[in-house]
Short mmCIF file of C-alpha atoms (C1' of nucleotides) in Angstrom, two decimals:
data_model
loop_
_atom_site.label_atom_id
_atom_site.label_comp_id
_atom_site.label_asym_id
_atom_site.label_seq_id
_atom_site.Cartn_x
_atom_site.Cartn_y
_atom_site.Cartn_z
CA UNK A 1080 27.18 -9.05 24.31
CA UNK A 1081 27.51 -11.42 21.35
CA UNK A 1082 30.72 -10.58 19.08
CA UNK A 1083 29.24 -10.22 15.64
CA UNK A 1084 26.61 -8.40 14.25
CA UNK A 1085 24.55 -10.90 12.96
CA UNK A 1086 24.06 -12.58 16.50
CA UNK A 1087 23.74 -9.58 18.64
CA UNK A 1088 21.17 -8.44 16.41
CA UNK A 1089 19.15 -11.84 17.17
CA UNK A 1090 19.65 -11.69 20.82
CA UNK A 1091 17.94 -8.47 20.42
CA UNK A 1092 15.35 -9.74 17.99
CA UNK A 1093 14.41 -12.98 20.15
CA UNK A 1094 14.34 -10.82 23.68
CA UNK A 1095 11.86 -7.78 22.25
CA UNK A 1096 9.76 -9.52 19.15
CA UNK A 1097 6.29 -8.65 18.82
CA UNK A 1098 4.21 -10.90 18.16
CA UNK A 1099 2.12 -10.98 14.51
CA UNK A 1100 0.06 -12.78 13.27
CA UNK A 1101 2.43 -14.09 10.52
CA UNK A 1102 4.93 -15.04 12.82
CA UNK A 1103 2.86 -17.88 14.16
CA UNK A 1104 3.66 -19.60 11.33
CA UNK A 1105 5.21 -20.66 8.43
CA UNK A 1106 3.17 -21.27 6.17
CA UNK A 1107 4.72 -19.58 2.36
CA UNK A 1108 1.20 -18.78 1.70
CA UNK A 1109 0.48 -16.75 4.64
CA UNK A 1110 4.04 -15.25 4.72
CA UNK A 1111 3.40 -14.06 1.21
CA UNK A 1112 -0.42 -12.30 1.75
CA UNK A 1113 1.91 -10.63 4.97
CA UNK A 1114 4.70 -9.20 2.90
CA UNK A 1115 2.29 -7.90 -0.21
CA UNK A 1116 -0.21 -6.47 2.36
CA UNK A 1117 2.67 -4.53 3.95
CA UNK A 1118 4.44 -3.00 1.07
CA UNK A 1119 4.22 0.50 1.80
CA UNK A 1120 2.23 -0.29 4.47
CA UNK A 1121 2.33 -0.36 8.23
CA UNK A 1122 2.17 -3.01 10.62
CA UNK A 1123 -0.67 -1.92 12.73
CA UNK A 1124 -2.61 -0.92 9.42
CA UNK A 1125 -2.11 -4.43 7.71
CA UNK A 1126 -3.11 -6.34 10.27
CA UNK A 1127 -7.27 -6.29 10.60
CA UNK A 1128 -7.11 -6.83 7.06
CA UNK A 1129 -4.46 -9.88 7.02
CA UNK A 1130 -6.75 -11.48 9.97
CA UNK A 1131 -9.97 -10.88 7.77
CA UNK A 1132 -8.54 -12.43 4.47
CA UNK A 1133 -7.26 -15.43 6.18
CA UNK A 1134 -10.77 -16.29 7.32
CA UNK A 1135 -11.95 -16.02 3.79
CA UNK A 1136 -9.01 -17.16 2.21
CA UNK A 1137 -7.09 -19.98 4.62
CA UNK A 1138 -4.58 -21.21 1.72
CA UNK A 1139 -3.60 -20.31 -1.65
CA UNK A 1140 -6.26 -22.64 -3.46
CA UNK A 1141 -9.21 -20.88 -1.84
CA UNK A 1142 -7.29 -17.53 -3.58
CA UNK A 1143 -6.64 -18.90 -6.46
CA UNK A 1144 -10.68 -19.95 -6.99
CA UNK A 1145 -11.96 -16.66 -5.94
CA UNK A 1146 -13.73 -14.36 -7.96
CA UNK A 1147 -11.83 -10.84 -8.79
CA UNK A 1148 -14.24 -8.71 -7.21
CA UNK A 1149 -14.33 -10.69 -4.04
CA UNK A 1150 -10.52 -10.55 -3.97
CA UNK A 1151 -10.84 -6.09 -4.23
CA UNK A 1152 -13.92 -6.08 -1.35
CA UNK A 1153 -11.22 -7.69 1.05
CA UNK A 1154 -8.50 -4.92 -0.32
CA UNK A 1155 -10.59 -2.31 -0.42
CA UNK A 1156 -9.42 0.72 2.41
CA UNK A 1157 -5.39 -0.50 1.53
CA UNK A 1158 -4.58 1.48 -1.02
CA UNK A 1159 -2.35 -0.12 -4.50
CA UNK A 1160 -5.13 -1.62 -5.49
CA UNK A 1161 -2.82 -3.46 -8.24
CA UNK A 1162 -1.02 -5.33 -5.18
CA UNK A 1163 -4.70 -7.50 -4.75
CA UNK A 1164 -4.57 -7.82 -8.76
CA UNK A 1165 -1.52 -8.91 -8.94
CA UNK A 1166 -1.20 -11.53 -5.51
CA UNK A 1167 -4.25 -13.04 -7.09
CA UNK A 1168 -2.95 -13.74 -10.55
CA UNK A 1169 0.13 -14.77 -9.03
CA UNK A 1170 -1.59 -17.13 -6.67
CA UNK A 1171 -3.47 -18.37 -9.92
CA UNK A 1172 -0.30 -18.96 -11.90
CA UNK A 1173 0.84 -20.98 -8.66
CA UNK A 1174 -2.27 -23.06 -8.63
CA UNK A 1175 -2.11 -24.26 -12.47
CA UNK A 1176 2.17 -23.81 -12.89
CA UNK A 1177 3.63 -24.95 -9.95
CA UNK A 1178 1.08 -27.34 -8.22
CA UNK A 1179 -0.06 -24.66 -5.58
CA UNK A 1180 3.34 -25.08 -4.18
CA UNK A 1181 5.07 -21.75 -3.74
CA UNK A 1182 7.98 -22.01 -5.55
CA UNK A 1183 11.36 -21.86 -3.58
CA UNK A 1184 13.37 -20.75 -6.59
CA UNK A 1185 13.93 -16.99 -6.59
CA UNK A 1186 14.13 -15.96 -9.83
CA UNK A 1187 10.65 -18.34 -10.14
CA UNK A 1188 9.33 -16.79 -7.33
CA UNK A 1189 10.22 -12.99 -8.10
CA UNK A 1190 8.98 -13.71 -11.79
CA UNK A 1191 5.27 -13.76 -10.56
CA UNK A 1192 3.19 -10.58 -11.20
CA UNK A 1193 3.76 -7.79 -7.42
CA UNK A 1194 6.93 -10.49 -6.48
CA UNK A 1195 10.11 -7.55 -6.49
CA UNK A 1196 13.24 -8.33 -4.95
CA UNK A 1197 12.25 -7.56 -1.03
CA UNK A 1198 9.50 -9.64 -0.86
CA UNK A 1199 10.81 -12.94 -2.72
CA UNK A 1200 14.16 -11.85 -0.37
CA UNK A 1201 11.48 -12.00 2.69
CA UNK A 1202 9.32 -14.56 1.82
CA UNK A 1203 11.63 -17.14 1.17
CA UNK A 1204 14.11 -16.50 3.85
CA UNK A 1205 11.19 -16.14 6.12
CA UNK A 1206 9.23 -19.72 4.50
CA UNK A 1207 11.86 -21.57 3.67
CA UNK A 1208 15.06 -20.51 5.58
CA UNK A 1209 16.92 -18.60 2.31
CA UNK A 1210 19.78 -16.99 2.59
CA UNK A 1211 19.00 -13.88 1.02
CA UNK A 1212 18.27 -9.89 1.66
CA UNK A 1213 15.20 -8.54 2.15
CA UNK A 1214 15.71 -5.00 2.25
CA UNK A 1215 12.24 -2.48 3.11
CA UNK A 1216 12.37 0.89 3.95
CA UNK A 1217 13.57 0.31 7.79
CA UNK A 1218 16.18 -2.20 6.71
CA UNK A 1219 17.69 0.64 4.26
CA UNK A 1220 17.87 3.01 6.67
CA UNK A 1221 19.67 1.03 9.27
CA UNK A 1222 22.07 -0.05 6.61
CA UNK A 1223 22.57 2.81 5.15
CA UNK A 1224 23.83 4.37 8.87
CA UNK A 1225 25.68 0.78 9.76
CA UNK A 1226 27.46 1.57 6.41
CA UNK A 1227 27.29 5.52 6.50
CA UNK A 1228 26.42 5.21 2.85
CA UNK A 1229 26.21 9.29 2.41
CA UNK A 1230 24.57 9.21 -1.13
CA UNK A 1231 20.67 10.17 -1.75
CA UNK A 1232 18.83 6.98 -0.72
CA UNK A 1233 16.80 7.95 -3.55
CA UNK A 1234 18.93 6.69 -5.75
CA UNK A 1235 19.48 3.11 -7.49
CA UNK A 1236 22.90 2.78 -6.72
CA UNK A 1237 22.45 3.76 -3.17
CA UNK A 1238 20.08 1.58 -3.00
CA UNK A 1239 21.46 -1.46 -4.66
CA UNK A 1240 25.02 -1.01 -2.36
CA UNK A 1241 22.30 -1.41 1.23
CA UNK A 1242 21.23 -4.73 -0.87
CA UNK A 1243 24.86 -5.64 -1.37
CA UNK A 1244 25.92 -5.15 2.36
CA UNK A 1245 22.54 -6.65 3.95
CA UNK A 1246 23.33 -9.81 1.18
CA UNK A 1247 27.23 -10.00 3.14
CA UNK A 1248 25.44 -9.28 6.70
CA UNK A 1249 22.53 -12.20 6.38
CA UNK A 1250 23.71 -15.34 7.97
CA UNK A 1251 23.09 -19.05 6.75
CA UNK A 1252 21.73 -19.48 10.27
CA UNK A 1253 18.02 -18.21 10.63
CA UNK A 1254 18.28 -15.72 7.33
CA UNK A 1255 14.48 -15.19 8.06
CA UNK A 1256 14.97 -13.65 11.37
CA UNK A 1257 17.68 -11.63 10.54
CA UNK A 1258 15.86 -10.21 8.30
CA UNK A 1259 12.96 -9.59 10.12
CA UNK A 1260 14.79 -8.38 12.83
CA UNK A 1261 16.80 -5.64 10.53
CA UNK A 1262 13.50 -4.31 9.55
CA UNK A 1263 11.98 -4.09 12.82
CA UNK A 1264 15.08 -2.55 14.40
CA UNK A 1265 14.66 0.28 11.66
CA UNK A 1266 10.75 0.55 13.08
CA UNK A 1267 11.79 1.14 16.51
CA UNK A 1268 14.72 2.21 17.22
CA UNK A 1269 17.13 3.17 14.04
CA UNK A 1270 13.76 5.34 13.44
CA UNK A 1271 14.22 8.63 10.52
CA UNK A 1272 14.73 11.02 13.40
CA UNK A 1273 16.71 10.93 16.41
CA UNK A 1274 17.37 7.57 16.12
CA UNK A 1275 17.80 5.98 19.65
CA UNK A 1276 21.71 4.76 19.65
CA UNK A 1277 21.14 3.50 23.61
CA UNK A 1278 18.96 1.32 22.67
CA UNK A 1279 20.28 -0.31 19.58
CA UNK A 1280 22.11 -3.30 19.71
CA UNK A 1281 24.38 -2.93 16.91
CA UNK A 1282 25.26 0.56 17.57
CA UNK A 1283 28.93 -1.01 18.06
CA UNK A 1284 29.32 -1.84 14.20
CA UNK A 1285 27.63 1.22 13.27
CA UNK A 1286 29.84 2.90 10.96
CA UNK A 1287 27.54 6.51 11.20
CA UNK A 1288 27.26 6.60 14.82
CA UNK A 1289 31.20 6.30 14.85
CA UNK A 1290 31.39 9.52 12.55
CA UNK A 1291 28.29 11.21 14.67
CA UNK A 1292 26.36 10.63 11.02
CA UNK A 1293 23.53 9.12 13.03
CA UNK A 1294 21.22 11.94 12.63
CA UNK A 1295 21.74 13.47 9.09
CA UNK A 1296 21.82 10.02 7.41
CA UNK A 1297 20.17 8.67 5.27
CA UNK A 1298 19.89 11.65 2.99
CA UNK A 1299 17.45 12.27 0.50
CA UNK A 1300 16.01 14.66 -1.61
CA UNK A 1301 12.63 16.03 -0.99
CA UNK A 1302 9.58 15.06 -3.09
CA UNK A 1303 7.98 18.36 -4.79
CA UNK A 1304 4.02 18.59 -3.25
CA UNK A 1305 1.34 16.83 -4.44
CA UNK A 1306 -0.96 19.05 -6.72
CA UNK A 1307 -4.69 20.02 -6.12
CA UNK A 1308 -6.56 18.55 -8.58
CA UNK A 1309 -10.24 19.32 -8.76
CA UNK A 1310 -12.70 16.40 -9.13
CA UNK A 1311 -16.03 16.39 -10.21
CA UNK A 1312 -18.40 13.49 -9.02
CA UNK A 1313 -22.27 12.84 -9.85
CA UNK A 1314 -24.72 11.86 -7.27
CA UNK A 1315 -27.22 10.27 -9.45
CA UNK A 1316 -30.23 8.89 -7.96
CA UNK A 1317 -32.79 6.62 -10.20
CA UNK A 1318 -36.45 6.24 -9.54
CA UNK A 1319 -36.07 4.17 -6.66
CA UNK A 1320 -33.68 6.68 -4.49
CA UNK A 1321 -30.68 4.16 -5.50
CA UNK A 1322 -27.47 5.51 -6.03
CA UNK A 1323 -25.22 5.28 -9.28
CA UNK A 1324 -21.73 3.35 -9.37
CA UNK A 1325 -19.39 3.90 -12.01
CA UNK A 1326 -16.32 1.28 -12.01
CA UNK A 1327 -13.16 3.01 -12.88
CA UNK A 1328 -10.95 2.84 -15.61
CA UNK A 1329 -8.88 -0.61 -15.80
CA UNK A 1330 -5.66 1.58 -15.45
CA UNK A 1331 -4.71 4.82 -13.50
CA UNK A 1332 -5.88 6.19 -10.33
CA UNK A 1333 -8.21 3.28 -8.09
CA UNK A 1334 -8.40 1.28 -11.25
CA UNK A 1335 -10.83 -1.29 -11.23
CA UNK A 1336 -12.79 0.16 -8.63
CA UNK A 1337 -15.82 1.06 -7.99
CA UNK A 1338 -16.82 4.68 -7.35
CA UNK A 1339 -19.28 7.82 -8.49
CA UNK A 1340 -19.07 8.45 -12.03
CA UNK A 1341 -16.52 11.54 -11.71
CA UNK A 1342 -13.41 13.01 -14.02
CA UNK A 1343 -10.45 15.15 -13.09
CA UNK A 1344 -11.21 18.67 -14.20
CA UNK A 1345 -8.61 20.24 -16.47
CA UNK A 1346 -7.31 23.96 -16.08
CA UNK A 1347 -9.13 24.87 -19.50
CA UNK A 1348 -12.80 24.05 -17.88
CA UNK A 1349 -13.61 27.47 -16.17
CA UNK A 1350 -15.74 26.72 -12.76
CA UNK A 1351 -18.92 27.77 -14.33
CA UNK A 1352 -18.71 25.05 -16.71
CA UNK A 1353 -17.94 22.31 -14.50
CA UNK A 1354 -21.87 20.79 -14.50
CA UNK A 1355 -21.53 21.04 -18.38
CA UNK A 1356 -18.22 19.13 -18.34
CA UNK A 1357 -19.49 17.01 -16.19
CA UNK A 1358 -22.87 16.04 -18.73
CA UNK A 1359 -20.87 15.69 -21.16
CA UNK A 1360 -18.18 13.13 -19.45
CA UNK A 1361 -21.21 11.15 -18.15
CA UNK A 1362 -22.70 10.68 -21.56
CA UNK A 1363 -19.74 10.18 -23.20
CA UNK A 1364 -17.93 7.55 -20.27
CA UNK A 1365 -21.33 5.70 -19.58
CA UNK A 1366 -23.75 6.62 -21.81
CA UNK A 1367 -26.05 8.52 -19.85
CA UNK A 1368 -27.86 11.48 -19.86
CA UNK A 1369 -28.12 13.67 -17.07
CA UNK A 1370 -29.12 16.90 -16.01
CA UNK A 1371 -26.64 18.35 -13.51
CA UNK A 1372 -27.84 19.98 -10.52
CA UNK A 1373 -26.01 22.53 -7.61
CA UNK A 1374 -23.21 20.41 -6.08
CA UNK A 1375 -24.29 18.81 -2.71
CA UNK A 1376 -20.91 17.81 -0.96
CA UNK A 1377 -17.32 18.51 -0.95
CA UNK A 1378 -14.41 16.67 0.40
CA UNK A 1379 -10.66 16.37 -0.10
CA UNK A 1380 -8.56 13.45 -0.43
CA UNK A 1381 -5.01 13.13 0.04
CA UNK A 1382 -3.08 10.68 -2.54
CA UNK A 1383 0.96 10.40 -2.58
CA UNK A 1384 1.04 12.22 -5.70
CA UNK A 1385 -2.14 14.43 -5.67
CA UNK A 1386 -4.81 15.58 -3.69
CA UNK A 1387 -8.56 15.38 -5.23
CA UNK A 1388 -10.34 18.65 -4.01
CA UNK A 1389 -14.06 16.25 -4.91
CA UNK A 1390 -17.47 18.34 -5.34
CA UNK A 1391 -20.07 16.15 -5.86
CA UNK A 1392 -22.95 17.71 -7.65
CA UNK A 1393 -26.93 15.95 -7.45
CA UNK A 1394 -28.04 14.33 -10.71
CA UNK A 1395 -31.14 13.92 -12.80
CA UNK A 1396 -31.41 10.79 -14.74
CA UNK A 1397 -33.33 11.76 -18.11
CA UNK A 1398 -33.38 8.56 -19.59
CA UNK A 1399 -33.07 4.88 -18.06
CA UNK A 1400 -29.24 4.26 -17.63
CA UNK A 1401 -27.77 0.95 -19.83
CA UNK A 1402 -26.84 -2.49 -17.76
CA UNK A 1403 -23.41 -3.43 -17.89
CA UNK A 1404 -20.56 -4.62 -15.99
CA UNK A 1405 -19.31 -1.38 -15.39
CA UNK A 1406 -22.58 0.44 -14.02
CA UNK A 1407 -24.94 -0.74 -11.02
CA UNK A 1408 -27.25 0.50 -8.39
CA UNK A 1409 -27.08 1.03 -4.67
CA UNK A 1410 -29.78 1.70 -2.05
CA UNK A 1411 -27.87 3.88 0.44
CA UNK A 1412 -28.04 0.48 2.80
CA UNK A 1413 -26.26 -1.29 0.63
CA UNK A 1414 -23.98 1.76 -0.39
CA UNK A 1415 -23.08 1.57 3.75
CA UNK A 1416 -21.24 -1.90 3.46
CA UNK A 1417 -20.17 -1.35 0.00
CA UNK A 1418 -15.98 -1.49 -0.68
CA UNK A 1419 -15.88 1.98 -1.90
CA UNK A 1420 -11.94 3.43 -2.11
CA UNK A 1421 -11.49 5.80 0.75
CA UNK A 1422 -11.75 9.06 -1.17
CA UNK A 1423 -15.37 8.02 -2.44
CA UNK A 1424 -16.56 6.91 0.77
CA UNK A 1425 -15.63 9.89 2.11
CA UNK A 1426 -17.58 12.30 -0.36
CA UNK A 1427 -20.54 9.63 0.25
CA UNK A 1428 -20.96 10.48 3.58
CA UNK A 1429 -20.37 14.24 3.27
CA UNK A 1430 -23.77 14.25 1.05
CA UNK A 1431 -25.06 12.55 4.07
CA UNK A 1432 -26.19 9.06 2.43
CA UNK A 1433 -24.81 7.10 4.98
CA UNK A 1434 -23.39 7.36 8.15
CA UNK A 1435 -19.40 8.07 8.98
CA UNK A 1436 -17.45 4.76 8.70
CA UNK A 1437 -16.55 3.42 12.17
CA UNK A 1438 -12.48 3.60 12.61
CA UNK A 1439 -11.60 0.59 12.18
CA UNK A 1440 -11.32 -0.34 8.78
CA UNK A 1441 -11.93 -3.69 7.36
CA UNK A 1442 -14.79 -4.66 9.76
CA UNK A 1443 -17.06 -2.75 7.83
CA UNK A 1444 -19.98 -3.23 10.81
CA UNK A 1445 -23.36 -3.23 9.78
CA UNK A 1446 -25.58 -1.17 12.45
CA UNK A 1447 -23.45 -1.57 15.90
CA UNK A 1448 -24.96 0.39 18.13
"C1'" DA B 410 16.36 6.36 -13.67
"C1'" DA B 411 12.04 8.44 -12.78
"C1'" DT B 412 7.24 8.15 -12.09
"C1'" DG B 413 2.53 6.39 -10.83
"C1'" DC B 414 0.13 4.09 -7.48
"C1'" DG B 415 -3.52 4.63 -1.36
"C1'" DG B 416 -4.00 5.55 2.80
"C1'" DG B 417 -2.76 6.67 7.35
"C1'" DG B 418 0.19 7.66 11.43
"C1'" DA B 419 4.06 10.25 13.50
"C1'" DT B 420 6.44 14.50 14.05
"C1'" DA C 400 2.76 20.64 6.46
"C1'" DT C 401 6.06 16.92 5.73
"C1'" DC C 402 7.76 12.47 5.89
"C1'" DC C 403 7.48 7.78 5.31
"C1'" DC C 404 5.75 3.22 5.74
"C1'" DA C 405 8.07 -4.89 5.65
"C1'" DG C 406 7.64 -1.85 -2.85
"C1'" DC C 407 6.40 -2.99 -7.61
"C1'" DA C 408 5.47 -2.15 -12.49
"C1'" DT C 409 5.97 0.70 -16.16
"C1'" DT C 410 8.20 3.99 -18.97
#
DNA sequence: AATGCGGGGAT
DNA sequence: ATCCCAGCATT
C-alpha cells in the first residue's frame, strides 16, 4: 500500500472510478454545468439532465445567448430553480467580463452569482489542476471521521476545520482527483451508516476508526419536520378546453416558474372558505374573475422544508383573462411536454389532463408507445 | 449563524 | 418516517 494518504487514496480512486460524463473531459465549461447540477444533487439524478443540456448548450457562448425560459425548460424536474438563474447570469457575466474564458482566479471565479467555495474549490482543481479543497457533503463526512472532529457538522466551525484539514490533505499533484476521489469515497464506502472500514483505503489514517468513532460520527442535530401546508390550485379552463398557467412569484417557493394559479392557505381561512379565498387571490394576483367550482384533484408534495397538501378545485372563467407575460394557455397536449415543477405536474395528472410522466425525467417523450 | 430553496433515493 | 445528497444566497 502507498505510505501517505494522499496517494493511497488515488490508487484507490484510479483502480474503482466510475466513469461520468464530466470526467471525459476537461473542459471548465462542462466541469462547471457538472458541479452546479449536482449541488444537493445526486449523481445518477444529474446525469440525463447534464447529457440533455450539453446537446443544447455545447459551450458557454451558446449559454450565455440563450433565452431565460429556455435555460428553466432544461432545469425544470431539478429542483433550486435559482441554481439555472444564477449559472446563466454567471455564464453571461463570463461572456461580456472575462472573454468567455472561465476565469482561473478564485476569488474571480467564486464572485460569480451560485459560485460558493466547493464548487470554485472543484471546478478549478478539477479544470485547471488547483490546489485547493472542494469539500461536499461526502468529503465532510470522511473528514470529519479521518479527523474525528466530534462537534455538530451542522455547525460553521465544524465545518470550516473539514475545509482546513482537506486544504493540508490536497496535494499539488492531481488536486482535481483528490478531490474527486474524497467525495466519491464518502458515496461509497465512508457512507452515513455503517460505513464499510474493509473497504476503505485510508482507514489506516483514520483518526475515528482508531477510537471505534466510525459509526456515531459525524454528529448532527436533527432537522424539526417539514410542516403541512395546504395549497389551493385553480383548474381554469377557457372556451377552447385550454388550461390556465400562472408564472410564480420572482422570489420564494419555484420562483419563476410556471404553474396553476394557486396560494398557500393560512390557518385563519376555515375549509369552507377556501373557494372564496381562492376568487379572491385569483382576482387580486392575475386579475381574473372566476367562479370556483368543487375541487377535482388532490395530491401532496414533499419539499425540504414543507410539504404542499394541493387540492385543485375546477374553474369558471367569467370574463376573458388579460395577456401578459405572466399568464398563458395550454391545450392539455401541450400541457403534456410542458416544464411544469414536479409538484404541479403531479396535481395535473391527478385531474386526469394528461397522462403520468414516464420515469425518466428530462426526456420528457412525446407519445412512446 | 440560521434559514429558504426541489426532488428523489436509501434505509 | 428520516436522512441526505459533488451547496448557495440571504438574513
Amino acid at each position: 500500500m502507498a505510505d501517505t494518504l494522499d496517494r493511497a487514496l488515488l490508487e484507490w480512486y484510479d483502480s474503482r472510478r466510475r466513469d461520468l460524463p464530466w470526467r471525459r473531459q476537461r473542459d471548465p465549461y462542462r466541469i462547471w454545468v457538472s458541479e452546479v447540477m449536482l449541488q444537493q444533487t445526486r449523481v445518477e439524478t444529474a446525469i440525463p439532465y447534464y447529457l440533455r443540456w450539453l446537446e443544447r448548450f455545447p459551450d458557454l457562448l451558446s449559454l450565455a445567448r440563450a433565452p431565460e425560459e429556455e435555460v428553466l425548460a432544461l432545469w425544470s424536474g431539478l429542483g433550486y430553480y435559482s441554481r439555472a438563474r444564477n449559472l446563466h447570469a454567471a455564464v453571461r457575466e463570463v461572456a461580456s467580463r472575462y472573454g468567455g474564458e472561465v476565469p482561473r482566479d478564485p476569488d474571480a471565479f467564486a464572485a460569480l452569482p451560485g459560485v460558493g467555495e466547493y464548487t470554485a474549490g472543484a471546478v478549478l482543481s478539477i479544470a485547471y489542476g488547483l490546489r485547493l479543497p472542494a469539500v461536499d457533503g461526502n468529503a465532510l463526512r470522511v473528514l470529519v471521521r479521518l479527523g474525528a472532529l466530534e462537534g455538530d457538522i451542522t455547525r460553521t466551525a465544524v465545518r470550516r476545520e473539514a475545509v482546513r484539514l482537506a486544504a493540508r490533505l490536497v496535494p499539488e499533484d492531481r488536486p482535481g482527483d483528490f478531490n474527486q476521489a474524497l467525495m466519491e469515497l464518502g458515496g461509497s464506502v465512508c457512507v452515513p451508516r455503517r460505513p464499510r472500514c474493509g473497504d476503505c483505503p485510508i482507514t489506516a489514517w483514520c483518526e475515528a476508526r482508531r477510537r471505534g468513532l466510525e459509526g456515531v460520527l459525524p454528529r448532527r442535530t436533527r432537522r424539526p419536520a417539514a410542516p403541512a401546508v395546504p395549497l389551493a390550485a385553480a383548474l381554469i379552463r377557457d372556451g377552447s378546453g385550454r388550461v390556465g398557467l400562472a408564472r410564480r412569484p420572482a422570489v420564494g417557493l419555484l420562483a419563476g416558474m410556471w404553474g396553476l394559479p394557486a396560494f398557500e392557505v393560512g390557518a385563519e381561512t376555515p375549509a369552507g372558505a377556501v373557494a372564496a379565498a381562492l376568487e379572491r387571490h385569483l382576482e387580486e394576483a392575475h386579475g381574473l374573475r372566476v367562479r370556483v367550482g368543487p375541487p377535482v384533484a388532490r395530491a401532496r408534495h414533499v419539499f425540504s422544508h414543507r410539504t404542499w397538501e394541493m387540492t385543485a378545485f375546477a374553474g369558471d372563467l367569467l370574463e376573458a383573462p388579460p395577456e401578459g407575460p405572466g399568464w398563458r394557455w395550454l391545450t392539455p397536449g401541450e400541457l403534456e411536454g410542458f416544464p411544469l415543477p414536479r409538484a404541479f405536474s403531479r396535481l395535473v395528472e391527478a385531474a386526469g389532463l394528461v397522462p403520468a410522466a414516464p420515469a425518466g425525467r428530462p426526456e420528457r417523450r412525446r407519445s412512446t408507445r
